[in-house]
Amino acid sequence: MHRLCRLLLGLALLTLPILTPNPGALLSGAQPLAGAAWAQTEAEAIDYDEWERLATRAEEVLATGQASTEALEIMRGSLANWRTRFLQGQSINATQIQTLRDQISALGAAPDTEAGESEPEEIAARRAALEERLAELQVPIRTAEEAYSRASGLIRQLDALVRERQAAELTELGPTPLNPAHYATAWEDAQTLLRGIAAEFAAAWSMETRSELLRRNGPVVVILGLIGLVLALRGRVWSARIADRVLRRSSAAARAVVLTTLVSLGQLVLPLVGLVLMVLAVLSTGMTGPIGETVLRIIPVMGLTFFVARWLGALTFPRDPEMPAPLTLSAEQRTEGRLHSTVLGLLLAAETLLQALGDADMLSTAALAVLDFPILVIAGLFMMRLGHLLVLHSRNAPVTDEGRQLRDQVVMVLGRLTILLGVLGPVLAAIGYRAAANFAIFSPVLTLALLAALILLQRVQSRVYDITTKREGASSEGLIPVLVNLLIAVLALPVLALIWGARVSDLTELWSQFLAGFSIGTTRISPGDFMTFAIVFAIGYVITRMLQGTLRNTVLPKTRIDIGGQNALISVLGYIGFFLAAVIA
């Protein structure tokens, strides 16, 4: 459950650069007058007494180390918010401070009193007044800088503590599922859970208000349930039929791949919508209690996990031989790959349910170890088979005179690592290292799913480029598809980090540091400054190219200058324009 939540939050983080309005201007030290006035107001609103109470409480929590991880994350979020305010507070009075410094500079260099130098009393008095005013304006900046440093230090200590707990959780030895004494505990916990759900239903049924709610919502419950059931059972079949028709009727290969992929999304969306409708129908009855609602609310997440795995498996190991496949496998091997992907998705969904029940303290540690063990063993076996298919692809791939391609070599290494982890995970679970076994099994599974999604996105964007340029195979020669593929891979890195144990706060910390930029002396350089440089330089470069084109096509042909001289003039203009664009930027 935690892993899937981290993935969803990671995807949301990818939109931060779009949703954050002009972050450079927000954090830049050189702001216009309106920005300085706003910063002054923001700084005056900072309650340093409240900050002192929060910082003191954080230091006490770090000293004792008794708070839960969830409480530490909440406290870290509060500290991060305060740190952002302190960063904004460092840019207040920027215009006034710069004006005062210019006035002081206009008075000339200060006299060296040790050497006996002096200056007129009027200038000395004016210099003293300006310096006094400058010191007053810098007080809130220095206060914000000190508080910013303190907040950053506390955040680093909290992060270190949470990482220590994560490492301790992975190496924690729990009850072994091979101990028969734990079977009875698991059976009793499962019975208690089922009896609790039944007791909640009976209690709700005996309540007049709940019964009246069921009667009032009866038609809605039936309609939602029937629609959801039809979509869940038939949505995938309908989408598959539409995709087959699109593939048969489309003449261009690039268009067929794009349309088929888009239509195949129905195999993911329609069943998921149907499952959500059925859950809403059950919740609308009012017959559920805390236990039942916990289970029902996790069902859509389980469904999403299963449907995505099945969808990615169908696209990675296509049934239709006309569809391009990322792996060189036979029809039987592709069928096996689809089976492995579907089963692993089902097992990951089951693991999500167990994790949710464990987080809600509905199952004991011993029960979780026993119930989770068969899931991990079966997942390990299917991981081994999936890794074997990756190795087979590398062996089936064509070999050139220079040997195997780098891509095929990487796939072979991934296949062998997958086989190794498929063996290691169940062994760790049998010993009692359940968290480590879960990490060794499902982190590689999610990584393979992410790689499959990346290959799918890159393939679609390449076909879209072919359609746009109206030339089959243009994506293999163009620079733009390569850059887009690189961008997709970079955007996937945060998701990969979440899969392998990174926290959302780790990613937000990197993003905050990126937005904060770096300081050179008293000047802070932010990403907005780099963006301004890039935009101004690009405008200057475009203007230069336009002038070169005008000279080449309109002006110089009307002169008596020979071709060599014309080319020389155009080149000199290009060098001058490039230099001026860089200097102005």
XYZ file of C-alpha atoms in Angstrom:
585
model
C 0.000 0.000 0.000
C 2.784 2.421 0.916
C 4.633 1.585 -2.294
C 1.604 2.290 -4.492
C 0.869 5.530 -2.653
C 4.462 6.647 -3.179
C 4.117 5.912 -6.884
C 0.923 7.962 -7.198
C 2.482 10.864 -5.315
C 5.560 10.579 -7.474
C 3.492 11.002 -10.580
C 1.868 14.051 -9.036
C 5.285 15.505 -8.341
C 6.069 15.423 -12.049
C 3.494 18.171 -12.542
C 5.111 20.523 -10.018
C 7.208 22.340 -12.609
C 3.965 23.092 -14.494
C 1.779 23.943 -11.538
C 4.323 26.179 -9.791
C 3.846 29.666 -11.262
C 7.159 31.346 -12.057
C 9.229 29.716 -9.285
C 12.300 31.635 -10.324
C 10.620 34.972 -9.789
C 9.312 33.751 -6.467
C 12.730 32.849 -5.115
C 14.929 35.298 -6.952
C 16.827 37.806 -4.883
C 16.362 40.610 -7.399
C 12.660 41.381 -7.493
C 10.793 44.406 -8.788
C 9.366 46.946 -6.388
C 5.965 45.230 -6.194
C 7.652 41.943 -5.408
C 9.758 43.569 -2.719
C 6.686 45.100 -1.116
C 4.963 41.734 -1.137
C 8.035 40.100 0.414
C 8.155 42.791 3.088
C 4.538 42.085 3.986
C 5.216 38.328 3.992
C 8.259 38.748 6.226
C 6.368 40.925 8.677
C 3.733 38.176 8.888
C 6.316 35.628 10.076
C 5.634 34.768 13.697
C 9.068 33.898 15.044
C 7.611 33.036 18.447
C 5.502 30.326 16.828
C 8.534 29.161 14.864
C 10.562 28.956 18.066
C 7.925 26.733 19.657
C 7.893 24.395 16.647
C 11.686 24.249 16.449
C 11.976 23.539 20.173
C 9.390 20.761 19.927
C 11.246 19.269 16.957
C 14.514 19.301 18.885
C 12.824 17.545 21.818
C 11.375 14.889 19.490
C 14.780 14.303 17.932
C 16.371 14.034 21.363
C 13.910 11.365 22.544
C 13.329 9.614 19.193
C 9.995 8.260 20.454
C 7.632 9.740 17.864
C 6.159 7.540 15.142
C 7.380 7.786 11.582
C 4.055 9.308 10.512
C 4.412 12.010 13.191
C 7.964 12.710 12.049
C 6.782 13.134 8.460
C 4.065 15.577 9.560
C 6.577 17.576 11.582
C 8.971 17.572 8.651
C 6.259 19.009 6.421
C 5.673 21.843 8.899
C 9.400 22.576 9.054
C 9.611 22.587 5.261
C 6.760 25.126 5.069
C 8.507 27.393 7.532
C 11.785 27.030 5.648
C 10.055 28.178 2.446
C 8.781 31.277 4.224
C 12.270 31.999 5.543
C 13.690 31.659 2.052
C 11.167 34.182 0.804
C 12.034 36.425 3.735
C 15.664 36.590 2.594
C 14.651 38.605 -0.464
C 12.732 41.385 1.276
C 13.727 45.053 0.878
C 15.898 44.066 -2.095
C 15.211 47.250 -4.057
C 15.706 49.544 -1.078
C 18.919 47.798 -0.050
C 20.328 48.064 -3.562
C 19.397 51.755 -3.704
C 21.157 52.433 -0.400
C 24.268 50.602 -1.571
C 24.309 52.656 -4.743
C 23.977 55.856 -2.683
C 26.855 54.805 -0.440
C 28.977 53.964 -3.468
C 28.197 57.377 -4.934
C 29.776 58.993 -1.870
C 33.079 57.423 -2.807
C 35.371 55.070 -0.911
C 35.319 55.370 2.853
C 38.401 57.155 4.237
C 41.117 55.089 5.926
C 41.023 56.484 9.453
C 44.127 54.525 10.478
C 46.097 56.324 7.770
C 44.768 59.689 8.965
C 42.373 60.183 6.049
C 39.151 62.094 6.566
C 36.213 63.440 4.617
C 33.901 66.454 4.985
C 31.511 66.305 7.912
C 28.433 66.502 5.676
C 29.546 63.475 3.630
C 30.566 61.559 6.763
C 27.187 62.232 8.392
C 25.370 61.249 5.226
C 27.430 58.033 4.960
C 26.697 57.140 8.597
C 22.961 57.710 8.143
C 22.839 55.591 5.012
C 24.817 52.761 6.618
C 22.569 52.850 9.674
C 19.490 52.611 7.462
C 21.101 49.771 5.497
C 21.793 47.840 8.695
C 18.161 48.266 9.789
C 16.859 46.906 6.473
C 19.196 43.915 6.682
C 17.998 42.834 10.143
C 14.956 40.839 8.932
C 17.105 39.268 6.203
C 19.711 38.061 8.688
C 16.966 36.773 10.982
C 15.392 34.843 8.096
C 18.781 33.439 7.081
C 19.457 32.168 10.605
C 15.998 30.610 10.870
C 16.405 29.062 7.406
C 19.657 27.404 8.473
C 18.071 26.083 11.654
C 15.070 24.672 9.770
C 17.346 23.004 7.227
C 19.369 21.408 9.996
C 16.274 20.049 11.753
C 14.959 18.640 8.453
C 18.265 16.863 7.839
C 18.133 15.302 11.301
C 14.531 14.144 10.805
C 15.405 12.636 7.426
C 18.365 10.797 8.928
C 16.153 9.373 11.695
C 13.494 8.176 9.245
C 16.131 6.560 7.014
C 17.553 4.735 10.021
C 14.095 3.378 10.776
C 13.627 2.278 7.163
C 16.924 0.410 7.242
C 16.030 -1.169 10.594
C 12.652 -2.280 9.219
C 14.297 -4.050 6.276
C 16.720 -5.884 8.552
C 14.165 -6.661 11.279
C 13.765 -10.383 11.950
C 10.122 -11.251 12.539
C 8.239 -14.493 13.087
C 9.007 -17.191 10.537
C 6.018 -18.508 8.545
C 7.454 -22.026 8.759
C 6.656 -22.228 12.475
C 3.394 -24.232 12.803
C 2.558 -22.368 15.991
C 1.832 -19.264 13.958
C -0.736 -21.009 11.755
C -3.300 -20.980 14.544
C -2.685 -17.260 15.111
C -3.194 -16.509 11.423
C -6.393 -18.575 11.329
C -7.776 -16.850 14.429
C -6.959 -13.381 13.055
C -8.621 -14.200 9.728
C -11.722 -15.507 11.515
C -11.798 -12.431 13.750
C -11.624 -10.194 10.687
C -14.466 -11.984 8.913
C -16.576 -12.093 12.067
C -15.978 -8.371 12.523
C -17.290 -7.626 9.028
C -20.320 -9.857 9.629
C -20.965 -8.223 13.014
C -20.827 -4.772 11.455
C -23.366 -5.807 8.829
C -25.677 -7.337 11.444
C -25.437 -4.259 13.650
C -26.197 -1.970 10.715
C -29.131 -4.149 9.629
C -30.660 -3.950 13.097
C -30.514 -0.138 13.056
C -33.686 1.466 11.758
C -31.825 4.417 10.235
C -29.500 2.135 8.271
C -32.366 -0.029 7.045
C -34.262 3.073 5.924
C -31.134 4.293 4.116
C -30.847 0.948 2.310
C -34.480 1.094 1.216
C -34.134 4.678 0.049
C -30.907 4.016 -1.875
C -32.007 0.606 -3.153
C -32.583 1.629 -6.810
C -29.304 3.539 -6.933
C -27.434 0.603 -5.413
C -28.895 -1.826 -7.936
C -28.206 0.417 -10.930
C -24.638 1.193 -9.876
C -23.960 -2.434 -9.098
C -25.294 -3.706 -12.438
C -23.448 -1.089 -14.497
C -20.256 -1.732 -12.570
C -20.584 -5.492 -12.969
C -21.117 -5.218 -16.737
C -18.146 -2.878 -17.162
C -15.898 -5.032 -15.004
C -16.786 -8.236 -16.874
C -17.216 -7.003 -20.444
C -15.256 -3.735 -20.658
C -11.990 -5.443 -21.498
C -13.619 -7.607 -24.176
C -15.262 -4.587 -25.846
C -11.993 -2.650 -25.875
C -10.104 -5.625 -27.324
C -12.616 -5.977 -30.156
C -12.423 -2.288 -31.005
C -8.618 -2.439 -30.973
C -8.662 -5.415 -33.371
C -10.950 -3.547 -35.782
C -8.736 -0.462 -35.680
C -5.670 -2.580 -36.364
C -7.275 -4.307 -39.343
C -8.676 -1.127 -40.905
C -5.614 1.093 -40.480
C -3.272 0.970 -43.460
C -0.332 2.889 -41.993
C 1.702 0.964 -39.435
C 2.480 4.038 -37.308
C -1.172 5.099 -37.162
C -2.228 1.539 -36.313
C 0.163 1.360 -33.352
C -0.964 4.722 -31.927
C -4.688 4.102 -32.356
C -4.511 0.545 -31.051
C -2.600 1.673 -27.971
C -5.073 4.464 -27.243
C -8.081 2.191 -27.731
C -6.489 -0.458 -25.523
C -6.687 1.996 -22.622
C -10.320 0.962 -22.429
C -9.124 -2.434 -21.188
C -7.739 -0.583 -18.195
C -10.278 2.202 -17.680
C -13.603 0.425 -18.219
C -13.044 -2.451 -15.744
C -11.631 -0.021 -13.195
C -14.679 2.247 -13.516
C -16.892 -0.795 -13.119
C -15.064 -1.844 -9.959
C -15.343 1.658 -8.483
C -19.080 1.728 -9.232
C -19.585 -1.596 -7.454
C -17.680 -0.329 -4.417
C -19.793 2.830 -4.385
C -22.910 0.693 -4.608
C -21.895 -1.297 -1.538
C -20.940 1.845 0.389
C -24.303 3.403 -0.522
C -26.112 0.629 1.331
C -24.850 1.967 4.660
C -24.325 -1.621 5.829
C -20.573 -1.332 6.330
C -18.544 -0.410 9.374
C -14.902 0.600 9.910
C -13.519 -2.820 8.972
C -15.695 -3.186 5.904
C -14.943 0.348 4.727
C -11.213 -0.261 5.099
C -11.457 -3.313 2.850
C -13.794 -1.642 0.349
C -11.681 1.468 -0.022
C -8.588 -0.579 -0.833
C -10.393 -2.592 -3.525
C -10.074 0.138 -6.235
C -6.328 0.316 -5.578
C -6.135 -3.455 -5.901
C -8.147 -3.306 -9.108
C -5.928 -0.578 -10.542
C -2.848 -2.681 -9.758
C -4.270 -5.778 -11.429
C -5.684 -4.014 -14.500
C -2.469 -2.047 -15.141
C -0.383 -5.224 -14.888
C -2.678 -7.047 -17.291
C -2.743 -4.099 -19.705
C 1.039 -3.697 -19.730
C 1.456 -7.442 -20.191
C -0.870 -7.428 -23.198
C 1.116 -4.599 -24.852
C 4.544 -5.961 -23.940
C 3.675 -9.491 -25.096
C 1.094 -8.754 -27.836
C -1.230 -11.487 -28.981
C -1.456 -10.131 -32.532
C 1.715 -10.927 -34.538
C 1.248 -7.698 -36.532
C 1.716 -5.548 -33.448
C 5.343 -4.540 -32.765
C 6.742 -6.294 -29.703
C 9.633 -4.909 -27.606
C 10.908 -8.453 -26.967
C 11.956 -11.052 -29.538
C 9.863 -14.033 -28.436
C 7.767 -16.724 -30.030
C 3.966 -16.765 -29.872
C 4.024 -19.365 -27.070
C 6.537 -17.349 -25.088
C 4.439 -14.178 -25.477
C 1.417 -16.081 -24.172
C 3.479 -17.134 -21.182
C 4.572 -13.531 -20.642
C 0.973 -12.303 -20.557
C 0.156 -14.973 -17.978
C 3.105 -14.026 -15.787
C 2.238 -10.324 -15.912
C -1.394 -10.980 -14.982
C -0.529 -13.277 -12.074
C 2.090 -10.880 -10.707
C -0.458 -8.066 -10.857
C -2.940 -10.213 -8.943
C -0.323 -11.070 -6.305
C 0.665 -7.431 -5.918
C -3.006 -6.551 -5.414
C -3.261 -9.207 -2.701
C -0.105 -7.856 -1.071
C -1.667 -4.373 -1.095
C -4.690 -5.676 0.794
C -2.542 -7.438 3.404
C -0.431 -4.324 3.890
C -3.540 -2.191 4.393
C -4.945 -4.617 6.962
C -1.610 -4.687 8.759
C -1.405 -0.890 8.849
C -4.907 -0.811 10.348
C -3.809 -3.298 13.072
C -6.398 -5.830 11.889
C -3.798 -8.573 11.505
C -0.941 -9.445 13.847
C 2.676 -9.694 12.749
C 2.588 -13.482 12.910
C -0.605 -13.617 10.826
C 0.897 -11.283 8.236
C 4.001 -13.451 7.980
C 1.949 -16.633 7.453
C -0.552 -15.126 5.008
C 2.116 -13.258 3.063
C 4.434 -16.243 2.644
C 2.496 -18.064 -0.121
C 2.089 -14.763 -1.984
C 5.836 -14.169 -1.903
C 6.666 -17.740 -2.909
C 4.293 -17.737 -5.900
C 5.473 -14.255 -6.897
C 9.075 -15.459 -6.722
C 8.313 -18.389 -9.034
C 6.620 -16.182 -11.606
C 9.457 -13.652 -11.347
C 11.894 -16.413 -12.203
C 9.827 -17.363 -15.256
C 9.564 -13.720 -16.332
C 13.325 -13.305 -15.944
C 13.795 -16.432 -18.059
C 11.778 -14.796 -20.853
C 14.035 -11.743 -20.710
C 17.081 -13.982 -21.070
C 15.423 -15.774 -23.998
C 14.878 -12.436 -25.727
C 18.591 -11.665 -25.492
C 19.410 -15.058 -26.946
C 16.834 -14.731 -29.733
C 17.929 -11.204 -30.690
C 20.083 -10.970 -33.829
C 23.848 -10.751 -33.292
C 25.868 -8.368 -35.468
C 29.555 -8.568 -36.308
C 30.243 -6.335 -33.318
C 28.345 -8.657 -30.980
C 25.071 -8.178 -29.152
C 23.524 -4.740 -28.954
C 23.781 -2.881 -25.675
C 20.000 -2.993 -25.232
C 19.959 -6.803 -25.481
C 22.863 -7.084 -23.044
C 21.017 -4.882 -20.527
C 17.875 -7.016 -20.925
C 19.895 -10.164 -20.242
C 21.365 -8.652 -17.074
C 17.872 -7.607 -15.926
C 16.584 -11.111 -16.618
C 19.290 -12.757 -14.548
C 18.840 -10.279 -11.694
C 15.090 -10.958 -11.780
C 15.717 -14.697 -11.504
C 18.133 -14.161 -8.615
C 15.711 -11.944 -6.687
C 12.895 -14.392 -7.397
C 14.899 -16.983 -5.482
C 16.138 -14.639 -2.755
C 12.721 -13.210 -1.821
C 11.033 -16.455 -0.677
C 14.196 -17.497 1.193
C 14.186 -14.236 3.162
C 10.463 -14.627 3.869
C 11.004 -18.182 5.145
C 13.690 -16.975 7.560
C 11.457 -14.208 8.890
C 12.655 -11.112 7.032
C 9.225 -10.289 5.628
C 9.942 -6.617 4.828
C 13.183 -7.472 3.034
C 11.441 -10.259 1.099
C 8.646 -7.915 0.076
C 11.223 -5.393 -1.059
C 13.217 -7.992 -3.010
C 10.118 -9.322 -4.805
C 7.806 -6.432 -5.560
C 10.334 -3.635 -6.128
C 11.755 -5.489 -9.176
C 8.200 -6.264 -10.347
C 7.256 -2.582 -10.223
C 10.547 -1.672 -11.901
C 9.807 -4.028 -14.813
C 6.320 -2.527 -15.064
C 7.822 0.976 -15.179
C 10.270 -0.073 -17.902
C 7.404 -1.579 -19.906
C 5.456 1.675 -19.579
C 8.497 3.684 -20.686
C 8.988 1.496 -23.752
C 5.302 1.896 -24.564
C 5.400 5.707 -24.240
C 8.549 5.981 -26.303
C 7.105 3.747 -29.000
C 3.902 5.783 -29.186
C 5.687 9.126 -29.363
C 7.955 7.787 -32.119
C 4.919 6.708 -34.133
C 3.277 10.076 -33.529
C 6.397 11.742 -34.927
C 6.220 9.502 -38.001
C 2.583 10.481 -38.515
C 3.367 14.192 -38.041
C 6.240 14.155 -40.522
C 4.267 11.867 -42.892
C 7.332 9.695 -43.325
C 7.588 6.120 -42.055
C 10.708 5.583 -39.958
C 11.452 9.302 -39.566
C 11.667 8.901 -35.775
C 14.804 6.765 -36.111
C 16.610 9.629 -37.858
C 15.249 12.740 -36.132
C 16.699 14.518 -33.111
C 13.353 15.511 -31.612
C 12.201 11.899 -30.877
C 15.542 11.232 -29.167
C 15.153 14.300 -26.958
C 11.540 13.394 -26.124
C 12.593 9.859 -25.200
C 15.312 11.299 -22.984
C 12.781 13.589 -21.292
C 10.433 10.653 -20.657
C 13.280 8.679 -19.096
C 14.265 11.617 -16.855
C 10.672 12.113 -15.685
C 10.523 8.429 -14.770
C 13.495 8.694 -12.402
C 11.442 10.006 -9.433
C 9.008 7.111 -9.848
C 11.927 4.669 -9.933
C 13.306 6.234 -6.758
C 9.945 5.780 -5.016
C 9.856 2.131 -6.046
C 13.225 1.474 -4.434
C 12.447 3.052 -1.089
C 12.759 6.804 -1.539
C 10.227 8.918 0.314
C 8.065 11.615 -1.192
C 9.757 14.093 1.124
C 13.133 13.114 -0.363
C 11.909 14.150 -3.807
C 10.289 17.345 -2.557
C 13.557 18.169 -0.777
C 15.478 17.850 -4.042
C 12.877 19.990 -5.771
C 13.056 22.627 -3.024
C 16.834 22.754 -3.280
C 16.548 23.110 -7.044
C 14.096 26.009 -6.719
C 16.218 27.652 -4.025
C 19.206 27.714 -6.368
C 22.594 28.623 -4.964
C 24.259 31.716 -3.537
C 27.287 33.556 -4.878
C 28.265 36.133 -2.283
C 25.127 38.072 -1.457
C 23.350 37.074 -4.688
C 21.117 34.027 -4.994
C 20.958 32.391 -8.429
C 17.632 30.629 -9.001
C 16.281 28.431 -11.837
C 14.305 31.459 -12.988
C 17.592 33.220 -13.710
C 18.748 30.324 -15.894
C 15.375 30.298 -17.642
C 15.648 34.022 -18.324
C 19.120 33.527 -19.751
C 17.914 30.703 -22.016
C 14.885 32.656 -23.294
C 16.819 35.868 -23.990
C 19.620 33.952 -25.682
C 17.133 31.987 -27.787
C 15.414 35.208 -28.905
C 18.748 36.744 -29.852
C 19.763 33.603 -31.718
C 16.480 33.516 -33.669
C 16.814 37.204 -34.607
C 20.361 36.536 -35.787
C 19.242 33.664 -37.964
C 16.446 35.789 -39.434
C 18.908 38.571 -40.283
C 21.248 36.046 -41.884
C 18.404 34.681 -43.995
C 17.339 38.172 -45.072
C 20.893 39.063 -46.125
C 21.373 35.755 -47.929
C 18.107 35.831 -49.861
C 17.244 39.542 -50.294
C 20.106 41.986 -49.745
C 23.376 40.363 -50.816
C 22.122 38.899 -54.135
C 21.536 42.515 -55.310
C 25.137 43.518 -54.646
C 28.267 42.825 -56.662
C 29.909 40.863 -53.841
C 30.975 37.380 -54.946
C 29.631 34.199 -53.301
C 32.654 33.786 -51.089
C 32.373 37.326 -49.773
C 28.648 36.938 -49.170
C 29.220 33.762 -47.159
C 31.935 35.503 -45.162
C 29.656 38.436 -44.314
C 26.851 36.088 -43.263
C 29.241 34.103 -41.068
C 30.595 37.275 -39.413
C 27.034 38.437 -38.741
C 26.295 35.067 -37.172
C 29.322 35.289 -34.857
C 28.445 38.852 -33.828
C 24.783 37.956 -33.219
C 25.719 34.883 -31.202
C 28.129 36.931 -29.080
C 25.639 39.751 -28.485
C 22.852 37.307 -27.593
C 25.088 35.688 -24.980
C 26.235 39.028 -23.528
C 22.716 40.484 -23.351
C 21.370 37.294 -21.773
